[in-house]
Every structure is written in structure tokens, then in C-alpha cells.
PDB file of N, CA and C in Angstrom:
ATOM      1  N   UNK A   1     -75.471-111.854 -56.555  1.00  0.00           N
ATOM      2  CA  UNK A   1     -75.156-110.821 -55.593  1.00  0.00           C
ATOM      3  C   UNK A   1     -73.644-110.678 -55.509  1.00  0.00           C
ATOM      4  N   UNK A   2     -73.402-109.719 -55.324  1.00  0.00           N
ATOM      5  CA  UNK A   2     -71.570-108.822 -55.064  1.00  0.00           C
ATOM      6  C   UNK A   2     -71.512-108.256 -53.683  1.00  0.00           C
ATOM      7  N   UNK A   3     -70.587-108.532 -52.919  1.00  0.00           N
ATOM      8  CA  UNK A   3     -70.269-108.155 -51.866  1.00  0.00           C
ATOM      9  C   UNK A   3     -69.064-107.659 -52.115  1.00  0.00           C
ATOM     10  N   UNK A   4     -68.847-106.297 -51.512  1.00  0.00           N
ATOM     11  CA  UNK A   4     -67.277-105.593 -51.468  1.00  0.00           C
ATOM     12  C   UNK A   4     -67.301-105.241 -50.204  1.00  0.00           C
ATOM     13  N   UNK A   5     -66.337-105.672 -49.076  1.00  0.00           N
ATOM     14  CA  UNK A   5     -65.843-104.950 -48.058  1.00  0.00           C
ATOM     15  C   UNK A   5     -64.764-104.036 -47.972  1.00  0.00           C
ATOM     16  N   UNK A   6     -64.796-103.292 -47.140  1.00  0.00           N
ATOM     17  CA  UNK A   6     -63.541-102.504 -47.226  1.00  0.00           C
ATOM     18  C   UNK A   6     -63.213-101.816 -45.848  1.00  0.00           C
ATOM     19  N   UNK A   7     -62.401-102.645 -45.074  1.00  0.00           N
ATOM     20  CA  UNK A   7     -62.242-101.800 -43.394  1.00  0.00           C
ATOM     21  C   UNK A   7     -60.652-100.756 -43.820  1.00  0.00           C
ATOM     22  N   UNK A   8     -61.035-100.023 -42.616  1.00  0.00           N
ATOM     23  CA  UNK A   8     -60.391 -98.772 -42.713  1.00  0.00           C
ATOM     24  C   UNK A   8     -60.300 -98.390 -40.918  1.00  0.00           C
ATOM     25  N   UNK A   9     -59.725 -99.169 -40.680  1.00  0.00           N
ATOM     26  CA  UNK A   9     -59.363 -98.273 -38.961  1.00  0.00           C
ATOM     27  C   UNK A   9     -60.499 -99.848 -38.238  1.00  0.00           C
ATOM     28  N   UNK A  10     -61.260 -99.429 -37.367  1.00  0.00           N
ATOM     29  CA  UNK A  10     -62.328-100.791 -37.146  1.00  0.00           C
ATOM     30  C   UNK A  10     -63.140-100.409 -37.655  1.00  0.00           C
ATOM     31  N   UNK A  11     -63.471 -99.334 -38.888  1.00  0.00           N
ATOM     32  CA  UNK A  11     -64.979 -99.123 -39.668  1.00  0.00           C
ATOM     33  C   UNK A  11     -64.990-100.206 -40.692  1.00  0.00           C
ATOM     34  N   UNK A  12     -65.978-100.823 -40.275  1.00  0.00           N
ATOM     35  CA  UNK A  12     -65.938-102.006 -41.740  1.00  0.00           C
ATOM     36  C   UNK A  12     -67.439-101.407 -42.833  1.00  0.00           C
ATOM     37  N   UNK A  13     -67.155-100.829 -43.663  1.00  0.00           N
ATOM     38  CA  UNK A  13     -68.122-100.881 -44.907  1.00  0.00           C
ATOM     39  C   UNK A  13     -68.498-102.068 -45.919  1.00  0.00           C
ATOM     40  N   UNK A  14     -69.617-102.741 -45.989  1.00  0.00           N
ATOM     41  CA  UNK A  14     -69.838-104.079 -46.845  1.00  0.00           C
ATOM     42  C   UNK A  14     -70.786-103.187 -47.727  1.00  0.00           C
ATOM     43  N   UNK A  15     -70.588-103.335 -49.104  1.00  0.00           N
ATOM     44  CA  UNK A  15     -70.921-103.067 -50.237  1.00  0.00           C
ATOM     45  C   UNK A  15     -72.518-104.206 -50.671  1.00  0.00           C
ATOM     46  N   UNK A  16     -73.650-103.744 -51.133  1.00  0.00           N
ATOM     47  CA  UNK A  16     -73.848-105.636 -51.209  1.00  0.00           C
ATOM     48  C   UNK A  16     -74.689-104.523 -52.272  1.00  0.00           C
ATOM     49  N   UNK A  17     -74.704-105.828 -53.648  1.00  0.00           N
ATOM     50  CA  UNK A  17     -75.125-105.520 -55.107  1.00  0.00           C
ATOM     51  C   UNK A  17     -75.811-106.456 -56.066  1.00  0.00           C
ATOM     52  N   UNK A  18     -77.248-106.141 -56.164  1.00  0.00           N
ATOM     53  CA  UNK A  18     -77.958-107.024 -56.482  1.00  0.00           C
ATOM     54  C   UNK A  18     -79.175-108.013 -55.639  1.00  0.00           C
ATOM     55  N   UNK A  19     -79.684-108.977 -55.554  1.00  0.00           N
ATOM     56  CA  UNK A  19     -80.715-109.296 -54.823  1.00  0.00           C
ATOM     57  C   UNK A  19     -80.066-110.123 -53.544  1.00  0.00           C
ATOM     58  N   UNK A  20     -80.372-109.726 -52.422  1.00  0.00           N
ATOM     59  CA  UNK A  20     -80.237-110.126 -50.603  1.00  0.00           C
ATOM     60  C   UNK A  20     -81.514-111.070 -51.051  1.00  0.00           C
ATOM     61  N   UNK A  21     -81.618-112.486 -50.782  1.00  0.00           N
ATOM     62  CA  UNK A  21     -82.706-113.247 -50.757  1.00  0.00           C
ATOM     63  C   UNK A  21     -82.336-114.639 -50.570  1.00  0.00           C
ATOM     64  N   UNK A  22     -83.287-115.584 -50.442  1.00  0.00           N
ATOM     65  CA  UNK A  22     -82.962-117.071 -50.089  1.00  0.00           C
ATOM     66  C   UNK A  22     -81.790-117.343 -50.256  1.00  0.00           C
ATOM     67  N   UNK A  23     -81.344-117.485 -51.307  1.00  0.00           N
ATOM     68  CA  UNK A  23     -80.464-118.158 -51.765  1.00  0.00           C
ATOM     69  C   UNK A  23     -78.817-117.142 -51.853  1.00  0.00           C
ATOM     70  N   UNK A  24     -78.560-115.763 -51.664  1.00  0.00           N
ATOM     71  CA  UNK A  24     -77.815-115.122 -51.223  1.00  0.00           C
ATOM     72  C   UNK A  24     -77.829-114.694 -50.041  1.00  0.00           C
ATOM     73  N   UNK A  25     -78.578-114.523 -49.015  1.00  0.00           N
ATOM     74  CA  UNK A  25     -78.647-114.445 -47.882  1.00  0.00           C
ATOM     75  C   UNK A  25     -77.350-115.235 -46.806  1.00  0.00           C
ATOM     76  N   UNK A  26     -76.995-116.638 -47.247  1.00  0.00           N
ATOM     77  CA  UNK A  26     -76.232-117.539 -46.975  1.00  0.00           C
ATOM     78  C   UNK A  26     -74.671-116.739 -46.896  1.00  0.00           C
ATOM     79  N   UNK A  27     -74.693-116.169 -48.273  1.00  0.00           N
ATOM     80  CA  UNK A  27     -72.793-115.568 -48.845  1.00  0.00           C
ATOM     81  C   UNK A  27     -73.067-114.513 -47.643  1.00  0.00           C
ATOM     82  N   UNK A  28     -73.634-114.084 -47.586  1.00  0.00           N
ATOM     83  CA  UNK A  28     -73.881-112.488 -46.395  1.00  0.00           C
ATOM     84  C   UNK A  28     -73.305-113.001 -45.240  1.00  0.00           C
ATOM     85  N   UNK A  29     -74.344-113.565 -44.671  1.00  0.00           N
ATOM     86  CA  UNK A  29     -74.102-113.980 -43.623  1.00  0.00           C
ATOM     87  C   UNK A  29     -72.626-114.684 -43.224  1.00  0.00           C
ATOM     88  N   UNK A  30     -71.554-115.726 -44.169  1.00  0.00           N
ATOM     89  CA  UNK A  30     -70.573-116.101 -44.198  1.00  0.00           C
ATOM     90  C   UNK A  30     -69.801-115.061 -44.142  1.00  0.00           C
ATOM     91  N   UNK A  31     -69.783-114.006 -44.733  1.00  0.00           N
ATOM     92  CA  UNK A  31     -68.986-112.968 -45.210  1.00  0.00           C
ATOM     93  C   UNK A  31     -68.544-112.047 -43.433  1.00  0.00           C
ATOM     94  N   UNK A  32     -70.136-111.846 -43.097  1.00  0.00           N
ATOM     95  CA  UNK A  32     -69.880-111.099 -42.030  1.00  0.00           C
ATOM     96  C   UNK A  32     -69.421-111.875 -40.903  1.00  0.00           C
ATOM     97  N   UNK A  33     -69.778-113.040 -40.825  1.00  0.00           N
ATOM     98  CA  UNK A  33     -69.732-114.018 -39.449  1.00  0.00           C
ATOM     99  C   UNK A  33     -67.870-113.402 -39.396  1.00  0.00           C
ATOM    100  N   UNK A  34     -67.013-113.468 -40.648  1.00  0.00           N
ATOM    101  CA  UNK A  34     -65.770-113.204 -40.478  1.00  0.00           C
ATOM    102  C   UNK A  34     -64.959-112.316 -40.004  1.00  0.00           C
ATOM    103  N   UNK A  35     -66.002-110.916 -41.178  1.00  0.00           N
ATOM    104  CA  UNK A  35     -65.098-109.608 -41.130  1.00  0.00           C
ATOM    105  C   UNK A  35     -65.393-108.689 -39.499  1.00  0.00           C
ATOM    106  N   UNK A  36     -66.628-109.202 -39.262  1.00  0.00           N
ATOM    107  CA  UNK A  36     -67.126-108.507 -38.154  1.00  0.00           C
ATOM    108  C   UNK A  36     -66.545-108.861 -36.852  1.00  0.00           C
ATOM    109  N   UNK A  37     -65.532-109.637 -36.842  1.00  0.00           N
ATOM    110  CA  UNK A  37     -64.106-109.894 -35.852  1.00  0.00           C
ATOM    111  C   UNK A  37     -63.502-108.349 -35.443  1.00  0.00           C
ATOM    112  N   UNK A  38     -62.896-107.792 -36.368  1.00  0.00           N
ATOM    113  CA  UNK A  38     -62.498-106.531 -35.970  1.00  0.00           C
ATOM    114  C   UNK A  38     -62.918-105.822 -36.130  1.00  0.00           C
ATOM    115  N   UNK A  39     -64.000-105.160 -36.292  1.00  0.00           N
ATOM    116  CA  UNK A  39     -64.766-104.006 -36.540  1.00  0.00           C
ATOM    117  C   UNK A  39     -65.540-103.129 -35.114  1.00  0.00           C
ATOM    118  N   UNK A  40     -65.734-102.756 -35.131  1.00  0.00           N
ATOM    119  CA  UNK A  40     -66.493-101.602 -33.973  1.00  0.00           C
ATOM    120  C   UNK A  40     -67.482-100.889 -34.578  1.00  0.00           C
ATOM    121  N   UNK A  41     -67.868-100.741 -36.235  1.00  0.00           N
ATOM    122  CA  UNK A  41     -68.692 -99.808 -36.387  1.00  0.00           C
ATOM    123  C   UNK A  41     -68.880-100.772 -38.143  1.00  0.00           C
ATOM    124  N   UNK A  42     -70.075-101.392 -38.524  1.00  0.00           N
ATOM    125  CA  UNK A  42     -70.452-101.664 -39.952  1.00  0.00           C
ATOM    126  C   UNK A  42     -71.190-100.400 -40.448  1.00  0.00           C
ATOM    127  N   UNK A  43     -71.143-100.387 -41.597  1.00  0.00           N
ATOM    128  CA  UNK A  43     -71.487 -99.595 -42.098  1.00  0.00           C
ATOM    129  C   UNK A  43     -72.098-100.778 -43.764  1.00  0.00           C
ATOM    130  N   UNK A  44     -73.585-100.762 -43.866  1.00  0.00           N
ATOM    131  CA  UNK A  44     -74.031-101.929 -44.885  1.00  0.00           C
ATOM    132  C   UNK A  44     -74.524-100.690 -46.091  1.00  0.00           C
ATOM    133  N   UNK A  45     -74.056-100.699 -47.183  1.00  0.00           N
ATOM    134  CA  UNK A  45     -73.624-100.078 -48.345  1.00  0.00           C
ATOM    135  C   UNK A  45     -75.269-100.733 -49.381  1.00  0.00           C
ATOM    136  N   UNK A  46     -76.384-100.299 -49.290  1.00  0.00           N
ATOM    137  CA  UNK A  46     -77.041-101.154 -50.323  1.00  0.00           C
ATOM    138  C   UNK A  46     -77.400-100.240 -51.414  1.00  0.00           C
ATOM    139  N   UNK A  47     -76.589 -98.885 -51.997  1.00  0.00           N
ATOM    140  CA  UNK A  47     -76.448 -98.349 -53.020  1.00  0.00           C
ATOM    141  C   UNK A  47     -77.419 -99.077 -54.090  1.00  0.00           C
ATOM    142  N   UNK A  48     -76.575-100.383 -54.749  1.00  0.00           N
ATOM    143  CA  UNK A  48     -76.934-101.362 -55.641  1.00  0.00           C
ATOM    144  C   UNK A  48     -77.953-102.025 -55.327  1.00  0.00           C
ATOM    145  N   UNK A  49     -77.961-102.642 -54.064  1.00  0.00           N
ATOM    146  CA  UNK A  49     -78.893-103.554 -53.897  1.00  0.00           C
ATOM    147  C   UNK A  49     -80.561-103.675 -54.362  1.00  0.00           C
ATOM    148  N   UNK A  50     -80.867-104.552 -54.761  1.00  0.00           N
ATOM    149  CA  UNK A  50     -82.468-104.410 -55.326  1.00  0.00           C
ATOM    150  C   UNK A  50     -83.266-104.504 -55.225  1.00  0.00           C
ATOM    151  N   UNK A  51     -83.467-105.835 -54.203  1.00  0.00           N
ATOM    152  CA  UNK A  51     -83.898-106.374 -53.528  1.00  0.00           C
ATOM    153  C   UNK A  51     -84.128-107.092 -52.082  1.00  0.00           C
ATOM    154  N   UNK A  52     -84.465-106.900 -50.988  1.00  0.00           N
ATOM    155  CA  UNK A  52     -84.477-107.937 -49.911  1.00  0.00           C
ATOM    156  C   UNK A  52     -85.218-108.545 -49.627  1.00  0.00           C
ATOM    157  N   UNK A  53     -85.276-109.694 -49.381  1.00  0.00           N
ATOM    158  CA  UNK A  53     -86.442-111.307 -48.914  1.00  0.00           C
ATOM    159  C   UNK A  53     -86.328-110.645 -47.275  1.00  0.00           C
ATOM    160  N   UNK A  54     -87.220-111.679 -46.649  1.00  0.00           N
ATOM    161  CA  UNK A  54     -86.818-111.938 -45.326  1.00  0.00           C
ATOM    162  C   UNK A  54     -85.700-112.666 -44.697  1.00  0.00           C
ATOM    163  N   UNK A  55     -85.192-113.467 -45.665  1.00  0.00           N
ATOM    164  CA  UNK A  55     -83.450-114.040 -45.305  1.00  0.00           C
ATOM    165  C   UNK A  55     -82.967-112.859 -45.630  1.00  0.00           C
ATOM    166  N   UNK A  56     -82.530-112.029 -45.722  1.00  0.00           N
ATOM    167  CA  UNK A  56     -81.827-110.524 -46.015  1.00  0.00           C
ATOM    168  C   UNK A  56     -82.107-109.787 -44.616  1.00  0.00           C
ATOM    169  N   UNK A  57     -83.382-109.574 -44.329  1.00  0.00           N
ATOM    170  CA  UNK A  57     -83.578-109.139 -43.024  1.00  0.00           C
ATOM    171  C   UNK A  57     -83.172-110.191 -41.790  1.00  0.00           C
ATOM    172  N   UNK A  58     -83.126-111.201 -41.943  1.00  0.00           N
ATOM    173  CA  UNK A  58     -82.931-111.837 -41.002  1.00  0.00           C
ATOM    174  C   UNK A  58     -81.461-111.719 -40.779  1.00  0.00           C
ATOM    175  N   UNK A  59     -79.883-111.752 -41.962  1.00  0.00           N
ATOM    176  CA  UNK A  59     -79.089-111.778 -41.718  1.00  0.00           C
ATOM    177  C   UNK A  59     -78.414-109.743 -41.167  1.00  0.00           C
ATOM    178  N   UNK A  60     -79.248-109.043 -41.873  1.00  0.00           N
ATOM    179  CA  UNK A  60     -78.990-107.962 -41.143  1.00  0.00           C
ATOM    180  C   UNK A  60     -79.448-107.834 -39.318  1.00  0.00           C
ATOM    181  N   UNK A  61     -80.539-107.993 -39.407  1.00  0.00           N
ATOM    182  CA  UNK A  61     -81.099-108.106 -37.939  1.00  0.00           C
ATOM    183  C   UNK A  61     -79.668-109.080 -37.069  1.00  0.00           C
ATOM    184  N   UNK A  62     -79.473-110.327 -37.174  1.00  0.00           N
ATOM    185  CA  UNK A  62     -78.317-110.752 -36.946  1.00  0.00           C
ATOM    186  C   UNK A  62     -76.803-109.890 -36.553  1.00  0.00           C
ATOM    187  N   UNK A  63     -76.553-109.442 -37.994  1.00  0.00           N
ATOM    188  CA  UNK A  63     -75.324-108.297 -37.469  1.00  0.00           C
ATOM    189  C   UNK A  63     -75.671-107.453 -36.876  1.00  0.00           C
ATOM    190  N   UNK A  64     -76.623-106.501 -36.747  1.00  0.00           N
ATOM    191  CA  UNK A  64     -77.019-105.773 -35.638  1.00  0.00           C
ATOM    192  C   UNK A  64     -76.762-106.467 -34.234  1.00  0.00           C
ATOM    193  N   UNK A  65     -77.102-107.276 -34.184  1.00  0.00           N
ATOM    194  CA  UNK A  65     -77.522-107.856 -32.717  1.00  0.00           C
ATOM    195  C   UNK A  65     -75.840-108.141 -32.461  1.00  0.00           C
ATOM    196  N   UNK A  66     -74.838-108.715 -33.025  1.00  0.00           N
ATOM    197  CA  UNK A  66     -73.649-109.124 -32.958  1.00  0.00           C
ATOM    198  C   UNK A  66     -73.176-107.669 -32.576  1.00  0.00           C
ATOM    199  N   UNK A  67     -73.291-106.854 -33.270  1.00  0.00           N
ATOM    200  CA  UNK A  67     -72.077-105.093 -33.118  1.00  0.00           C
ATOM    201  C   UNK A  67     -72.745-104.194 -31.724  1.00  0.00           C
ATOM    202  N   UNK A  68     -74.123-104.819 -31.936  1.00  0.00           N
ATOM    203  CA  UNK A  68     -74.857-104.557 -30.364  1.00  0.00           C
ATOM    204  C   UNK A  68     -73.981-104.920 -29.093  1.00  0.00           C
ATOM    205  N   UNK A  69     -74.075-106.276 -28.806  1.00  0.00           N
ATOM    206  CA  UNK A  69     -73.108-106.839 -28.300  1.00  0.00           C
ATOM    207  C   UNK A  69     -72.456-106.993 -27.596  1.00  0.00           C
ATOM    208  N   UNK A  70     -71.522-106.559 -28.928  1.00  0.00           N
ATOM    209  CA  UNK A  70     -69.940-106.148 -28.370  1.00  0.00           C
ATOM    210  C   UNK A  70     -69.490-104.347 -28.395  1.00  0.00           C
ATOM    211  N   UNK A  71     -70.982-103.537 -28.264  1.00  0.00           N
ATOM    212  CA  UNK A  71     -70.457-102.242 -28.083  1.00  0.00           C
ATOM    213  C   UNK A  71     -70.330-101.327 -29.448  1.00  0.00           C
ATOM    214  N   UNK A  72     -70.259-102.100 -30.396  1.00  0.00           N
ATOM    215  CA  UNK A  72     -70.214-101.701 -31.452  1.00  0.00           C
ATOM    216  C   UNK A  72     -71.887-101.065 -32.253  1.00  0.00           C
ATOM    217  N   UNK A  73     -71.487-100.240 -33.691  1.00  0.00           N
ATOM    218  CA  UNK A  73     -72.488 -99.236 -34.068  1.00  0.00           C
ATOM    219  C   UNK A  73     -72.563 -99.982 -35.396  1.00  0.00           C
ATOM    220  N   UNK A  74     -73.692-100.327 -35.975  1.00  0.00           N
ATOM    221  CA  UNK A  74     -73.782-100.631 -37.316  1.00  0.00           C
ATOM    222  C   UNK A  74     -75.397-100.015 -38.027  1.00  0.00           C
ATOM    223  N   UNK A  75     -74.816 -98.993 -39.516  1.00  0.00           N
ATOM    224  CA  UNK A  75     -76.050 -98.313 -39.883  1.00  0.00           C
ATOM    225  C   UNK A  75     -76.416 -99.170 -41.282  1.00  0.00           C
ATOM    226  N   UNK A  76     -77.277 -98.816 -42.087  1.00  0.00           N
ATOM    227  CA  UNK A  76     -77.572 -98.839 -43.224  1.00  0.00           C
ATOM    228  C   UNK A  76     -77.542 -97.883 -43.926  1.00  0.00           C
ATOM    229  N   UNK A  77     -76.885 -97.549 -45.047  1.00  0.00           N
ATOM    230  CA  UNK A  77     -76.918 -96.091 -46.153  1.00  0.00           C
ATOM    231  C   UNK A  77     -77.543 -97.181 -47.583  1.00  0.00           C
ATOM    232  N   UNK A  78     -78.030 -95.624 -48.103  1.00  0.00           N
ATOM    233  CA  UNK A  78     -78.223 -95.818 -49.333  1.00  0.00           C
ATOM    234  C   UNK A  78     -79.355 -96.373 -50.051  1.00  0.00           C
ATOM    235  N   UNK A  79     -80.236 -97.002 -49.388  1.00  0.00           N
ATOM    236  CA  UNK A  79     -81.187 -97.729 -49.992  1.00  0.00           C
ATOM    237  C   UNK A  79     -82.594 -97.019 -50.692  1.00  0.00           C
ATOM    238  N   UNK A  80     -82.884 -97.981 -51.415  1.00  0.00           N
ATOM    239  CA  UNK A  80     -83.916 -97.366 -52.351  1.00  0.00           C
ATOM    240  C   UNK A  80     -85.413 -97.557 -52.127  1.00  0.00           C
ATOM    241  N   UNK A  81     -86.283 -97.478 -52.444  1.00  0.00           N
ATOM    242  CA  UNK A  81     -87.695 -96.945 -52.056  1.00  0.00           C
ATOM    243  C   UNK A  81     -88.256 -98.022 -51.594  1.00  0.00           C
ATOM    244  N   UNK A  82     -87.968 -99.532 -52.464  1.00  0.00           N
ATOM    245  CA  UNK A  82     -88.283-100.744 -51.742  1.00  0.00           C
ATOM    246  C   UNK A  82     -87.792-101.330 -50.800  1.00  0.00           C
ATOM    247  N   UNK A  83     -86.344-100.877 -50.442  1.00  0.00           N
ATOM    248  CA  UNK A  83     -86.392-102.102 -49.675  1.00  0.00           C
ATOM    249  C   UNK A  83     -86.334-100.829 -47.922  1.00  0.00           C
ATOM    250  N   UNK A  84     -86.854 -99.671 -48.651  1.00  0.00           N
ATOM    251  CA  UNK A  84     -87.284 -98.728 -47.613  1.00  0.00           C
ATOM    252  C   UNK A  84     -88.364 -99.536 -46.822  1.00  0.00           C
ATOM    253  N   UNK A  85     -89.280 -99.671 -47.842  1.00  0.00           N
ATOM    254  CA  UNK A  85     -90.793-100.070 -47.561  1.00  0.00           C
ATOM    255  C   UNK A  85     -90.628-101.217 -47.002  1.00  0.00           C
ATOM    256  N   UNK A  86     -89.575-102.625 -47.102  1.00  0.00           N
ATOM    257  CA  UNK A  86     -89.602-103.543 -46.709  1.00  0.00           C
ATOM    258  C   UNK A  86     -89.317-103.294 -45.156  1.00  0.00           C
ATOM    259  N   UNK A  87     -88.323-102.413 -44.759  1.00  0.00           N
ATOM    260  CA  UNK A  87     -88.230-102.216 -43.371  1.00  0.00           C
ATOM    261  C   UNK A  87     -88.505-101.253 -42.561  1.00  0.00           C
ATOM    262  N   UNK A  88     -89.711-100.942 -43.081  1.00  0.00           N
ATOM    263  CA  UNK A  88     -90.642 -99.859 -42.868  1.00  0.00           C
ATOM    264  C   UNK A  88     -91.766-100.818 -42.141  1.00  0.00           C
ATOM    265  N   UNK A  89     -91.895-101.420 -43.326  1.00  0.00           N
ATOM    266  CA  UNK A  89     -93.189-102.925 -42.619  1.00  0.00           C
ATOM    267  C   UNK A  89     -92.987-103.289 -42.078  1.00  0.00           C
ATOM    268  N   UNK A  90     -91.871-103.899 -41.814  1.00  0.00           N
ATOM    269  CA  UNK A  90     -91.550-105.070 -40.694  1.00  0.00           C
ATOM    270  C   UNK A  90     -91.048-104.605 -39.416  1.00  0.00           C
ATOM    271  N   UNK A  91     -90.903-102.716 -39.124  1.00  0.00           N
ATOM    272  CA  UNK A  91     -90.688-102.509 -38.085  1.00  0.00           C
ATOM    273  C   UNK A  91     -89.083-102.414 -38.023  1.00  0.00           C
ATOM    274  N   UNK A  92     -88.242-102.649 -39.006  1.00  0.00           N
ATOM    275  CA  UNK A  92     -86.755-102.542 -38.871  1.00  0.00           C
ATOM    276  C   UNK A  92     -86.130-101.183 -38.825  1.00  0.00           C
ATOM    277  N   UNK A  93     -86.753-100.407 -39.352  1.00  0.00           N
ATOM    278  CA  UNK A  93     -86.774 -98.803 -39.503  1.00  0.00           C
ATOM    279  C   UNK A  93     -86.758 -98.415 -38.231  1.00  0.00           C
ATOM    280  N   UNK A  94     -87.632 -99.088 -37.366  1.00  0.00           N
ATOM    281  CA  UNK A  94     -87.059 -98.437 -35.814  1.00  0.00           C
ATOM    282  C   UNK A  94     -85.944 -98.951 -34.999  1.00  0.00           C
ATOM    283  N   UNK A  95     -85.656-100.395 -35.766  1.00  0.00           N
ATOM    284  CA  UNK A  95     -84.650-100.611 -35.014  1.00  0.00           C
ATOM    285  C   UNK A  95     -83.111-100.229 -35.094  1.00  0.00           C
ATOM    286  N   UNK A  96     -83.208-100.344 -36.819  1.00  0.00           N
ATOM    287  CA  UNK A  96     -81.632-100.217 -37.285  1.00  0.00           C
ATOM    288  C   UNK A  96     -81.652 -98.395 -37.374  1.00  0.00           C
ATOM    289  N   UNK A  97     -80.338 -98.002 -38.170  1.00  0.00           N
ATOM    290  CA  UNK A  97     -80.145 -96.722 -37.823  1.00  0.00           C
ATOM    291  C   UNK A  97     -79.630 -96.833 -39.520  1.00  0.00           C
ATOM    292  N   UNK A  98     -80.668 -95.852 -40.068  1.00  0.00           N
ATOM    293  CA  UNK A  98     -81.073 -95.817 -41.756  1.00  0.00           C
ATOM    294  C   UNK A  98     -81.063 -94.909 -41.670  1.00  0.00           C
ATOM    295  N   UNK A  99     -79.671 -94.231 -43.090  1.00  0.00           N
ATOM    296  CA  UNK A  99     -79.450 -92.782 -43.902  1.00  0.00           C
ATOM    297  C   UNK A  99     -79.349 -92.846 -45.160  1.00  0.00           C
TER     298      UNK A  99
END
């Protein structure tokens, strides 16, 4: 997995490329515990991404709840038909805010 961030004002955009799962789930979560200090608005980039486990949902559900919070807005763009369906099932589709 590839993670690219890129803040711009407090919009933080995280890039993530390749499979969100057990064993990458961990780098995610490290990544954001950091950048999400100054931010007010994530924006999670899964263009690339291919895959998500339930450690993937669990560390998104997480940053949600963190930008919740503190007032802050965080969406999902980009994703593709599966890992539509993954948070379609599990009910994440109503929670997060997916374009």
C-alpha cells in the first residue's frame, strides 16, 4: 500500500493505493493519528485503492469519529464498485459522506 498526503490550507487529502487490509491498516492509521493534527476537513483519495478488509473500515470509521469531534468534515472520493459494496454492507454508506 502507498499513502500520499497533501494539506493545502487545513484540507488534508490522503491518497491510499493498493490493498487497506490487516496488515496495512496499521501504516493508515499511524499516518493519520499525525496529519489529522491540523486539518479541519480529510478528504480520503481511494482512486487506486483495491481493496478494503474490515481493518480498513475500522481505521476509516476511526478518522471519522476524530474530525467529528473536533468539528471537522471528512469525505471519501473515488472508489470503485467493491469497496462501494463493502460499505454499502456494512452500513458505512450512511454514515460517511461518499462521492
Amino acid at each position: 500500500m502507498t499513502i500520499s498526503k497533501n494539506l493545502e490550507g487545513d484540507k488534508l487529502t490522503v491518497a491510499v493505493e493498493g490493498r487497506l487490509d490487516t496488515v496495512t491498516a496499521p501504516d493508515l492509521e499511524a499516518e493519520l493519528k499525525v496529519a489529522l493534527d491540523g486539518a479541519k476537513e480529510l478528504v480520503m483519495d481511494f482512486t487506486k485503492l483495491e481493496y478494503i478488509s474490515s481493518a480498513g473500515l475500522r481505521v476509516l470509521l476511526s478518522a471519522f469519529k476524530k474530525m467529528d469531534a473536533k468539528g471537522g468534515k471528512m469525505k471519501v472520493t473515488n472508489i470503485n464498485e467493491m469497496v462501494r459494496e463493502v460499505l454499502d454492507v456494512t452500513g458505512l454508506m450512511s454514515v460517511l459522506t461518499v462521492e
